[in-house]
Amino acid sequence: MTDMPRSAEGAAKLLAEVVELVRSLSVDDVERLLKGEAKLAVVSRSVKPSSNRNFASSIDIDGIRSTLVAMDSRDDGLLYLRQLKLSRNALQALSEAMDLPVRKSDKIEDLMGNLIEATIGFRLRSNAIREPG
């Protein structure tokens, strides 16, 4: 445990990140963690393969999708994707793995927006339709 943050500020920042992560989990995921059936893990964000096929196998598509689906706002989802710092190619591979259409002209923000709408936006719209006002 010698690699812990050396300052109180660093420790506070780390704890704040953990709190945000736990808040983004589903109730089922939290229950699984509490029962010892699941665990939190540190996953590297660096993605540097040379082709989209390699990107799809090197990023945690299911993990990213699960995290996005559990979020309650588009802004939170966009912040999460920005924090991952995925390249355009990685976002394109993620989109393709989730069966989303991708155009060559799509920029990073376009790809992120499409991912947000496919995972968070559709649910928010559906809930708004079912529970008006």
PDB file of C-alpha atoms in Angstrom:
ATOM      1  CA  MET A   1       0.000   0.000   0.000  1.00  0.00           C
ATOM      2  CA  THR A   2       2.942   2.363  -0.456  1.00  0.00           C
ATOM      3  CA  ASP A   3       1.439   3.829  -3.649  1.00  0.00           C
ATOM      4  CA  MET A   4      -1.413   5.584  -1.809  1.00  0.00           C
ATOM      5  CA  PRO A   5      -1.894   9.311  -2.447  1.00  0.00           C
ATOM      6  CA  ARG A   6       0.644  11.267  -0.413  1.00  0.00           C
ATOM      7  CA  SER A   7      -1.587  14.214   0.430  1.00  0.00           C
ATOM      8  CA  ALA A   8      -4.936  14.629   2.095  1.00  0.00           C
ATOM      9  CA  GLU A   9      -6.124  16.419  -1.051  1.00  0.00           C
ATOM     10  CA  GLY A  10      -5.144  13.447  -3.204  1.00  0.00           C
ATOM     11  CA  ALA A  11      -6.892  11.025  -0.865  1.00  0.00           C
ATOM     12  CA  ALA A  12     -10.025  13.201  -0.827  1.00  0.00           C
ATOM     13  CA  LYS A  13     -10.052  13.313  -4.619  1.00  0.00           C
ATOM     14  CA  LEU A  14      -9.701   9.535  -4.817  1.00  0.00           C
ATOM     15  CA  LEU A  15     -12.522   9.008  -2.325  1.00  0.00           C
ATOM     16  CA  ALA A  16     -14.739  11.434  -4.270  1.00  0.00           C
ATOM     17  CA  GLU A  17     -14.109   9.397  -7.434  1.00  0.00           C
ATOM     18  CA  VAL A  18     -15.012   6.179  -5.601  1.00  0.00           C
ATOM     19  CA  VAL A  19     -18.207   7.781  -4.267  1.00  0.00           C
ATOM     20  CA  GLU A  20     -19.205   8.822  -7.804  1.00  0.00           C
ATOM     21  CA  LEU A  21     -18.471   5.340  -9.094  1.00  0.00           C
ATOM     22  CA  VAL A  22     -20.603   3.718  -6.400  1.00  0.00           C
ATOM     23  CA  ARG A  23     -23.437   6.186  -7.056  1.00  0.00           C
ATOM     24  CA  SER A  24     -23.423   5.185 -10.717  1.00  0.00           C
ATOM     25  CA  LEU A  25     -23.894   1.490  -9.897  1.00  0.00           C
ATOM     26  CA  SER A  26     -27.259  -0.193 -10.070  1.00  0.00           C
ATOM     27  CA  VAL A  27     -28.920  -1.425  -6.872  1.00  0.00           C
ATOM     28  CA  ASP A  28     -28.228  -5.000  -7.984  1.00  0.00           C
ATOM     29  CA  ASP A  29     -24.526  -4.241  -8.480  1.00  0.00           C
ATOM     30  CA  VAL A  30     -24.273  -2.654  -5.019  1.00  0.00           C
ATOM     31  CA  GLU A  31     -25.983  -5.675  -3.469  1.00  0.00           C
ATOM     32  CA  ARG A  32     -23.600  -8.018  -5.276  1.00  0.00           C
ATOM     33  CA  LEU A  33     -20.638  -5.992  -3.982  1.00  0.00           C
ATOM     34  CA  LEU A  34     -21.957  -6.119  -0.426  1.00  0.00           C
ATOM     35  CA  LYS A  35     -22.484  -9.879  -0.634  1.00  0.00           C
ATOM     36  CA  GLY A  36     -18.973 -10.387  -1.971  1.00  0.00           C
ATOM     37  CA  GLU A  37     -20.276 -11.678  -5.306  1.00  0.00           C
ATOM     38  CA  ALA A  38     -18.633  -8.813  -7.226  1.00  0.00           C
ATOM     39  CA  LYS A  39     -15.679  -6.498  -6.756  1.00  0.00           C
ATOM     40  CA  LEU A  40     -14.549  -3.083  -7.918  1.00  0.00           C
ATOM     41  CA  ALA A  41     -11.476  -3.128 -10.133  1.00  0.00           C
ATOM     42  CA  VAL A  42      -9.045  -0.607 -11.547  1.00  0.00           C
ATOM     43  CA  VAL A  43      -9.019  -0.766 -15.335  1.00  0.00           C
ATOM     44  CA  SER A  44      -6.505   1.056 -17.480  1.00  0.00           C
ATOM     45  CA  ARG A  45      -7.957   3.695 -19.793  1.00  0.00           C
ATOM     46  CA  SER A  46      -5.153   3.691 -22.316  1.00  0.00           C
ATOM     47  CA  VAL A  47      -6.281   2.307 -25.652  1.00  0.00           C
ATOM     48  CA  LYS A  48      -3.707   2.246 -28.447  1.00  0.00           C
ATOM     49  CA  PRO A  49      -4.327  -0.621 -30.874  1.00  0.00           C
ATOM     50  CA  SER A  50      -3.938   0.031 -34.574  1.00  0.00           C
ATOM     51  CA  SER A  51      -7.379  -0.876 -35.900  1.00  0.00           C
ATOM     52  CA  ASN A  52     -11.021  -0.733 -34.836  1.00  0.00           C
ATOM     53  CA  ARG A  53     -11.134  -4.517 -34.540  1.00  0.00           C
ATOM     54  CA  ASN A  54      -8.366  -4.323 -31.970  1.00  0.00           C
ATOM     55  CA  PHE A  55     -10.085  -1.424 -30.175  1.00  0.00           C
ATOM     56  CA  ALA A  56     -13.237  -3.461 -29.677  1.00  0.00           C
ATOM     57  CA  SER A  57     -11.286  -6.241 -27.993  1.00  0.00           C
ATOM     58  CA  SER A  58      -9.171  -3.896 -25.849  1.00  0.00           C
ATOM     59  CA  ILE A  59     -11.921  -1.751 -24.315  1.00  0.00           C
ATOM     60  CA  ASP A  60     -14.470  -2.939 -21.787  1.00  0.00           C
ATOM     61  CA  ILE A  61     -17.551  -2.533 -23.970  1.00  0.00           C
ATOM     62  CA  ASP A  62     -19.911  -4.257 -21.538  1.00  0.00           C
ATOM     63  CA  GLY A  63     -18.536  -2.289 -18.611  1.00  0.00           C
ATOM     64  CA  ILE A  64     -18.882   1.044 -20.401  1.00  0.00           C
ATOM     65  CA  ARG A  65     -22.386   0.161 -21.592  1.00  0.00           C
ATOM     66  CA  SER A  66     -23.448  -0.941 -18.081  1.00  0.00           C
ATOM     67  CA  THR A  67     -22.078   2.229 -16.546  1.00  0.00           C
ATOM     68  CA  LEU A  68     -23.860   4.425 -19.092  1.00  0.00           C
ATOM     69  CA  VAL A  69     -27.163   2.557 -18.751  1.00  0.00           C
ATOM     70  CA  ALA A  70     -27.051   3.031 -14.962  1.00  0.00           C
ATOM     71  CA  MET A  71     -26.674   6.808 -15.259  1.00  0.00           C
ATOM     72  CA  ASP A  72     -29.615   9.152 -14.796  1.00  0.00           C
ATOM     73  CA  SER A  73     -28.498  12.107 -16.906  1.00  0.00           C
ATOM     74  CA  ARG A  74     -26.983  12.737 -20.295  1.00  0.00           C
ATOM     75  CA  ASP A  75     -24.505  15.177 -18.739  1.00  0.00           C
ATOM     76  CA  ASP A  76     -23.183  12.506 -16.356  1.00  0.00           C
ATOM     77  CA  GLY A  77     -22.781  10.113 -19.274  1.00  0.00           C
ATOM     78  CA  LEU A  78     -20.934  12.677 -21.344  1.00  0.00           C
ATOM     79  CA  LEU A  79     -18.633  13.486 -18.426  1.00  0.00           C
ATOM     80  CA  TYR A  80     -17.930   9.769 -17.948  1.00  0.00           C
ATOM     81  CA  LEU A  81     -17.048   9.268 -21.620  1.00  0.00           C
ATOM     82  CA  ARG A  82     -14.825  12.353 -21.610  1.00  0.00           C
ATOM     83  CA  GLN A  83     -13.007  11.077 -18.520  1.00  0.00           C
ATOM     84  CA  LEU A  84     -12.245   7.810 -20.310  1.00  0.00           C
ATOM     85  CA  LYS A  85     -10.349   9.862 -22.924  1.00  0.00           C
ATOM     86  CA  LEU A  86     -11.108   7.373 -25.674  1.00  0.00           C
ATOM     87  CA  SER A  87      -9.862   8.200 -29.144  1.00  0.00           C
ATOM     88  CA  ARG A  88     -12.197   8.614 -32.091  1.00  0.00           C
ATOM     89  CA  ASN A  89     -11.265   5.120 -33.272  1.00  0.00           C
ATOM     90  CA  ALA A  90     -12.061   3.636 -29.855  1.00  0.00           C
ATOM     91  CA  LEU A  91     -15.417   5.452 -29.749  1.00  0.00           C
ATOM     92  CA  GLN A  92     -16.146   4.241 -33.266  1.00  0.00           C
ATOM     93  CA  ALA A  93     -15.327   0.656 -32.267  1.00  0.00           C
ATOM     94  CA  LEU A  94     -17.515   1.003 -29.183  1.00  0.00           C
ATOM     95  CA  SER A  95     -20.368   2.369 -31.298  1.00  0.00           C
ATOM     96  CA  GLU A  96     -20.033  -0.424 -33.831  1.00  0.00           C
ATOM     97  CA  ALA A  97     -19.939  -3.043 -31.061  1.00  0.00           C
ATOM     98  CA  MET A  98     -23.218  -1.587 -29.781  1.00  0.00           C
ATOM     99  CA  ASP A  99     -24.708  -1.771 -33.310  1.00  0.00           C
ATOM    100  CA  LEU A 100     -24.890   2.015 -33.686  1.00  0.00           C
ATOM    101  CA  PRO A 101     -24.465   3.570 -37.117  1.00  0.00           C
ATOM    102  CA  VAL A 102     -21.184   5.436 -37.620  1.00  0.00           C
ATOM    103  CA  ARG A 103     -20.372   7.876 -40.408  1.00  0.00           C
ATOM    104  CA  LYS A 104     -16.848   8.717 -41.495  1.00  0.00           C
ATOM    105  CA  SER A 105     -17.681  12.369 -40.872  1.00  0.00           C
ATOM    106  CA  ASP A 106     -18.621  11.740 -37.204  1.00  0.00           C
ATOM    107  CA  LYS A 107     -16.402  13.625 -34.797  1.00  0.00           C
ATOM    108  CA  ILE A 108     -15.633  12.543 -31.236  1.00  0.00           C
ATOM    109  CA  GLU A 109     -18.501  14.627 -29.809  1.00  0.00           C
ATOM    110  CA  ASP A 110     -20.919  13.122 -32.375  1.00  0.00           C
ATOM    111  CA  LEU A 111     -19.905   9.592 -31.411  1.00  0.00           C
ATOM    112  CA  MET A 112     -20.225  10.373 -27.705  1.00  0.00           C
ATOM    113  CA  GLY A 113     -23.641  11.942 -28.285  1.00  0.00           C
ATOM    114  CA  ASN A 114     -24.844   8.878 -30.183  1.00  0.00           C
ATOM    115  CA  LEU A 115     -23.612   6.573 -27.405  1.00  0.00           C
ATOM    116  CA  ILE A 116     -25.344   8.720 -24.769  1.00  0.00           C
ATOM    117  CA  GLU A 117     -28.638   8.720 -26.679  1.00  0.00           C
ATOM    118  CA  ALA A 118     -28.491   4.965 -27.221  1.00  0.00           C
ATOM    119  CA  THR A 119     -27.829   4.162 -23.563  1.00  0.00           C
ATOM    120  CA  ILE A 120     -29.274   7.005 -21.478  1.00  0.00           C
ATOM    121  CA  GLY A 121     -31.390   9.188 -23.741  1.00  0.00           C
ATOM    122  CA  PHE A 122     -33.746   6.475 -24.918  1.00  0.00           C
ATOM    123  CA  ARG A 123     -34.575   5.540 -21.323  1.00  0.00           C
ATOM    124  CA  LEU A 124     -35.118   9.160 -20.287  1.00  0.00           C
ATOM    125  CA  ARG A 125     -37.445   9.724 -23.258  1.00  0.00           C
ATOM    126  CA  SER A 126     -39.306   6.496 -22.562  1.00  0.00           C
ATOM    127  CA  ASN A 127     -39.774   7.423 -18.905  1.00  0.00           C
ATOM    128  CA  ALA A 128     -40.975  10.905 -19.880  1.00  0.00           C
ATOM    129  CA  ILE A 129     -43.560   9.412 -22.229  1.00  0.00           C
ATOM    130  CA  ARG A 130     -44.791   6.920 -19.619  1.00  0.00           C
ATOM    131  CA  GLU A 131     -44.815   9.409 -16.740  1.00  0.00           C
ATOM    132  CA  PRO A 132     -45.765  12.806 -18.170  1.00  0.00           C
ATOM    133  CA  GLY A 133     -45.518  15.878 -15.966  1.00  0.00           C
TER     134      GLY A 133
END
